[in-house]
Amino acid sequence: MNSKYHHIAIALAGVTQSASLIPQLANTGVCNNTLYQIAIKSIFNTSPKTTDDVYDGITNIKTGLETLISLLSSNQKQQVEIIRYLFGALSVTSKLLKNNDALGKIDQRLQRISGLYSDMNQETISNHVDDLSYSLAGIYSDIISPLSTKIKVVGKAEYLQNSLVQAKVRASLLGCVRSAILWYQVGGSRWQILLSRKRICNAAQELLKDINQQSY
């Protein structure tokens, strides 16, 4: 299970999983906390040894793989928002990767944030999730957002006007960008989503099968 498309499926599942948090936040004010913390941890995991190391193993992107399979194998209208956020993240990331100055600034900011904590592990993230959300949202607003057309987030005004919800939406978008960087690094391209859907979907299904077998 080491083909190019397995790496592409892992990274794209990461983008999808982070993207799925945004409609939850925008429409209810809350999201799956476990998946949100996985997204945050992935942002700080900047020197992984393997593709799945970004997420501390493929088990942590099971939801992303399931959602990705659903997106690729059917045209589910209820998932249209996730698709929009996914493609928006891929688009802004393609511009980011051409801007070494912006990449350097992001790296500096992440080092500064992680330097405030003894170890950026799950316990640290869980205990400081709100502070981290505001810090990561600042990176997205200051550095990434100006690079491209803003990604329009649709939801209920009562939640979108809440400063913490806004921060978590932007942090989730940064999680999308982190995975999108990985996706481009392992050979992903937007044409593949159109022309190689079946191959990506098959790879995602194999990965999901592997996760489910590990569960027994």
Short mmCIF file of C-alpha atoms in Angstrom, two decimals:
data_model
loop_
_atom_site.label_atom_id
_atom_site.label_comp_id
_atom_site.label_asym_id
_atom_site.label_seq_id
_atom_site.Cartn_x
_atom_site.Cartn_y
_atom_site.Cartn_z
CA MET A 1 0.00 0.00 0.00
CA ASN A 2 2.62 2.46 -1.06
CA SER A 3 1.50 3.64 -4.48
CA LYS A 4 1.38 7.30 -5.48
CA TYR A 5 -2.41 7.27 -5.24
CA HIS A 6 -2.38 6.04 -1.64
CA HIS A 7 -0.30 9.07 -0.65
CA ILE A 8 -2.58 11.33 -2.70
CA ALA A 9 -5.67 9.80 -1.05
CA ILE A 10 -4.22 10.28 2.46
CA ALA A 11 -3.45 13.96 1.85
CA LEU A 12 -6.77 14.65 0.11
CA ALA A 13 -8.61 12.92 2.97
CA GLY A 14 -6.80 15.31 5.31
CA VAL A 15 -8.04 18.30 3.31
CA THR A 16 -11.56 16.83 3.24
CA GLN A 17 -11.61 16.12 6.98
CA SER A 18 -10.61 19.69 7.86
CA ALA A 19 -13.06 21.06 5.28
CA SER A 20 -15.89 19.07 6.86
CA LEU A 21 -15.42 21.00 10.13
CA ILE A 22 -16.28 24.34 8.52
CA PRO A 23 -20.01 23.70 7.79
CA GLN A 24 -20.36 22.27 11.30
CA LEU A 25 -18.93 25.43 12.85
CA ALA A 26 -20.78 27.80 10.51
CA ASN A 27 -24.17 26.18 11.05
CA THR A 28 -24.05 25.04 14.69
CA GLY A 29 -21.18 26.96 16.32
CA VAL A 30 -19.42 23.72 17.30
CA CYS A 31 -17.61 20.91 15.51
CA ASN A 32 -16.20 17.45 16.19
CA ASN A 33 -13.54 18.31 18.77
CA THR A 34 -11.37 15.24 18.13
CA LEU A 35 -11.15 15.94 14.39
CA TYR A 36 -10.52 19.62 15.06
CA GLN A 37 -7.59 18.82 17.34
CA ILE A 38 -6.19 16.40 14.73
CA ALA A 39 -6.29 19.28 12.22
CA ILE A 40 -4.46 21.59 14.65
CA LYS A 41 -1.79 18.98 15.38
CA SER A 42 -1.22 18.40 11.66
CA ILE A 43 -0.48 22.11 11.17
CA PHE A 44 2.43 21.89 13.61
CA ASN A 45 3.68 18.59 12.16
CA THR A 46 5.96 20.22 9.59
CA SER A 47 8.72 17.56 9.36
CA PRO A 48 6.92 14.22 8.93
CA LYS A 49 8.86 11.07 7.98
CA THR A 50 5.94 9.67 5.97
CA THR A 51 2.66 10.94 4.52
CA ASP A 52 0.49 9.48 7.29
CA ASP A 53 2.87 10.83 9.98
CA VAL A 54 1.27 14.24 9.40
CA TYR A 55 -1.84 12.83 11.12
CA ASP A 56 -0.05 10.44 13.52
CA GLY A 57 -1.35 7.50 11.46
CA ILE A 58 -4.13 6.94 8.94
CA THR A 59 -6.62 5.98 11.67
CA ASN A 60 -6.88 9.70 12.50
CA ILE A 61 -8.20 10.52 9.02
CA LYS A 62 -10.81 7.75 8.88
CA THR A 63 -13.64 10.32 8.71
CA GLY A 64 -11.79 12.16 5.95
CA LEU A 65 -11.38 8.96 3.94
CA GLU A 66 -15.08 8.09 4.35
CA THR A 67 -16.13 11.60 3.30
CA LEU A 68 -13.69 11.61 0.36
CA ILE A 69 -15.04 8.27 -0.90
CA SER A 70 -18.56 9.69 -0.69
CA LEU A 71 -17.55 12.83 -2.61
CA LEU A 72 -15.75 10.90 -5.35
CA SER A 73 -18.29 8.12 -5.84
CA SER A 74 -21.50 10.17 -5.92
CA ASN A 75 -22.73 13.70 -6.45
CA GLN A 76 -24.22 14.31 -3.05
CA LYS A 77 -25.77 17.75 -3.02
CA GLN A 78 -25.59 17.98 0.75
CA GLN A 79 -21.79 17.80 0.50
CA VAL A 80 -21.51 20.74 -1.92
CA GLU A 81 -20.17 23.05 0.82
CA ILE A 82 -17.36 20.64 1.70
CA ILE A 83 -16.44 20.41 -2.00
CA ARG A 84 -16.35 24.21 -2.25
CA TYR A 85 -14.09 24.56 0.78
CA LEU A 86 -11.88 21.74 -0.47
CA PHE A 87 -11.34 23.31 -3.90
CA GLY A 88 -10.95 26.75 -2.32
CA ALA A 89 -8.15 25.40 -0.11
CA LEU A 90 -6.43 23.70 -3.06
CA SER A 91 -6.58 26.93 -5.03
CA VAL A 92 -5.16 29.19 -2.31
CA THR A 93 -2.47 26.61 -1.51
CA SER A 94 -1.27 26.56 -5.13
CA LYS A 95 -0.68 30.31 -4.82
CA LEU A 96 0.93 29.95 -1.39
CA LEU A 97 3.47 27.41 -2.67
CA LYS A 98 4.70 29.95 -5.21
CA ASN A 99 5.30 32.53 -2.47
CA ASN A 100 8.44 31.68 -0.48
CA ASP A 101 8.11 34.84 1.61
CA ALA A 102 4.64 33.82 2.81
CA LEU A 103 5.79 30.25 3.51
CA GLY A 104 8.70 31.59 5.56
CA LYS A 105 6.40 33.84 7.57
CA ILE A 106 4.04 30.94 8.32
CA ASP A 107 6.97 28.81 9.49
CA GLN A 108 8.19 31.62 11.78
CA ARG A 109 4.74 32.13 13.28
CA LEU A 110 4.27 28.39 13.89
CA GLN A 111 7.66 28.17 15.59
CA ARG A 112 6.78 31.17 17.76
CA ILE A 113 3.46 29.61 18.79
CA SER A 114 4.89 26.14 19.48
CA GLY A 115 7.71 27.79 21.48
CA LEU A 116 5.11 28.89 24.04
CA TYR A 117 4.46 25.24 24.97
CA SER A 118 6.82 22.53 26.20
CA ASP A 119 5.43 20.00 23.73
CA MET A 120 2.75 20.33 21.04
CA ASN A 121 1.07 17.04 21.94
CA GLN A 122 -2.58 16.07 22.20
CA GLU A 123 -2.83 17.10 25.85
CA THR A 124 -1.38 20.56 25.15
CA ILE A 125 -3.74 21.10 22.23
CA SER A 126 -6.74 19.95 24.25
CA ASN A 127 -5.88 22.23 27.19
CA HIS A 128 -5.16 25.30 25.05
CA VAL A 129 -7.46 24.76 22.09
CA ASP A 130 -9.08 28.22 22.17
CA ASP A 131 -5.77 30.11 22.43
CA LEU A 132 -4.32 27.99 19.62
CA SER A 133 -7.42 28.64 17.52
CA TYR A 134 -6.94 32.41 17.75
CA SER A 135 -3.20 32.13 17.02
CA LEU A 136 -3.70 29.91 13.95
CA ALA A 137 -6.59 32.06 12.73
CA GLY A 138 -4.18 35.02 12.82
CA ILE A 139 -1.78 33.16 10.51
CA TYR A 140 -4.58 32.45 8.06
CA SER A 141 -5.94 36.03 8.13
CA ASP A 142 -2.57 37.79 7.97
CA ILE A 143 -0.65 35.62 5.51
CA ILE A 144 -2.85 33.24 3.52
CA SER A 145 -6.11 35.13 3.04
CA PRO A 146 -4.51 38.09 1.16
CA LEU A 147 -2.96 35.74 -1.43
CA SER A 148 -6.19 34.84 -3.20
CA THR A 149 -9.92 35.43 -3.52
CA LYS A 150 -11.38 34.94 -0.07
CA ILE A 151 -13.17 31.64 0.54
CA LYS A 152 -16.77 32.53 1.33
CA VAL A 153 -18.07 30.71 4.39
CA VAL A 154 -21.82 30.15 4.44
CA GLY A 155 -23.73 29.58 7.66
CA LYS A 156 -25.87 31.17 10.36
CA ALA A 157 -25.02 34.76 11.26
CA GLU A 158 -25.40 34.10 14.99
CA TYR A 159 -22.44 31.72 14.82
CA LEU A 160 -20.37 33.42 12.11
CA GLN A 161 -20.36 36.64 14.15
CA ASN A 162 -18.90 34.84 17.17
CA SER A 163 -15.16 35.56 17.44
CA LEU A 164 -14.20 32.05 18.63
CA VAL A 165 -16.24 30.40 15.87
CA GLN A 166 -14.56 32.72 13.34
CA ALA A 167 -11.16 31.73 14.73
CA LYS A 168 -11.97 28.02 14.54
CA VAL A 169 -13.21 28.37 10.95
CA ARG A 170 -9.95 30.05 9.95
CA ALA A 171 -7.90 27.47 11.88
CA SER A 172 -9.83 24.72 10.05
CA LEU A 173 -9.04 26.43 6.74
CA LEU A 174 -5.38 26.47 7.77
CA GLY A 175 -5.73 22.73 8.46
CA CYS A 176 -7.05 22.34 4.91
CA VAL A 177 -4.05 24.26 3.58
CA ARG A 178 -1.62 22.11 5.61
CA SER A 179 -3.02 18.95 4.03
CA ALA A 180 -3.20 20.60 0.60
CA ILE A 181 0.54 21.39 0.83
CA LEU A 182 1.11 17.69 1.55
CA TRP A 183 -1.14 16.79 -1.39
CA TYR A 184 0.89 18.87 -3.82
CA GLN A 185 4.13 17.47 -2.33
CA VAL A 186 3.10 13.86 -3.04
CA GLY A 187 2.14 14.65 -6.62
CA GLY A 188 -1.48 15.75 -6.34
CA SER A 189 -3.07 17.96 -8.99
CA ARG A 190 -6.58 19.29 -9.46
CA TRP A 191 -6.89 17.46 -12.78
CA GLN A 192 -6.61 14.14 -10.94
CA ILE A 193 -9.83 14.80 -9.07
CA LEU A 194 -11.58 14.92 -12.44
CA LEU A 195 -9.54 12.41 -14.46
CA SER A 196 -8.38 9.92 -11.80
CA ARG A 197 -11.36 9.89 -9.44
CA LYS A 198 -11.67 6.12 -9.57
CA ARG A 199 -7.99 5.54 -8.76
CA ILE A 200 -8.08 7.95 -5.83
CA CYS A 201 -11.36 6.46 -4.60
CA ASN A 202 -9.99 2.90 -4.85
CA ALA A 203 -6.88 3.93 -2.91
CA ALA A 204 -9.04 5.58 -0.23
CA GLN A 205 -11.19 2.44 0.02
CA GLU A 206 -8.09 0.27 0.46
CA LEU A 207 -6.81 2.57 3.20
CA LEU A 208 -10.20 2.52 4.93
CA LYS A 209 -10.26 -1.29 4.73
CA ASP A 210 -6.81 -1.35 6.32
CA ILE A 211 -8.02 0.89 9.17
CA ASN A 212 -11.09 -1.26 9.76
CA GLN A 213 -8.97 -4.42 9.87
CA GLN A 214 -6.70 -2.79 12.47
CA SER A 215 -9.76 -2.12 14.62
CA TYR A 216 -10.47 -5.78 15.28
#
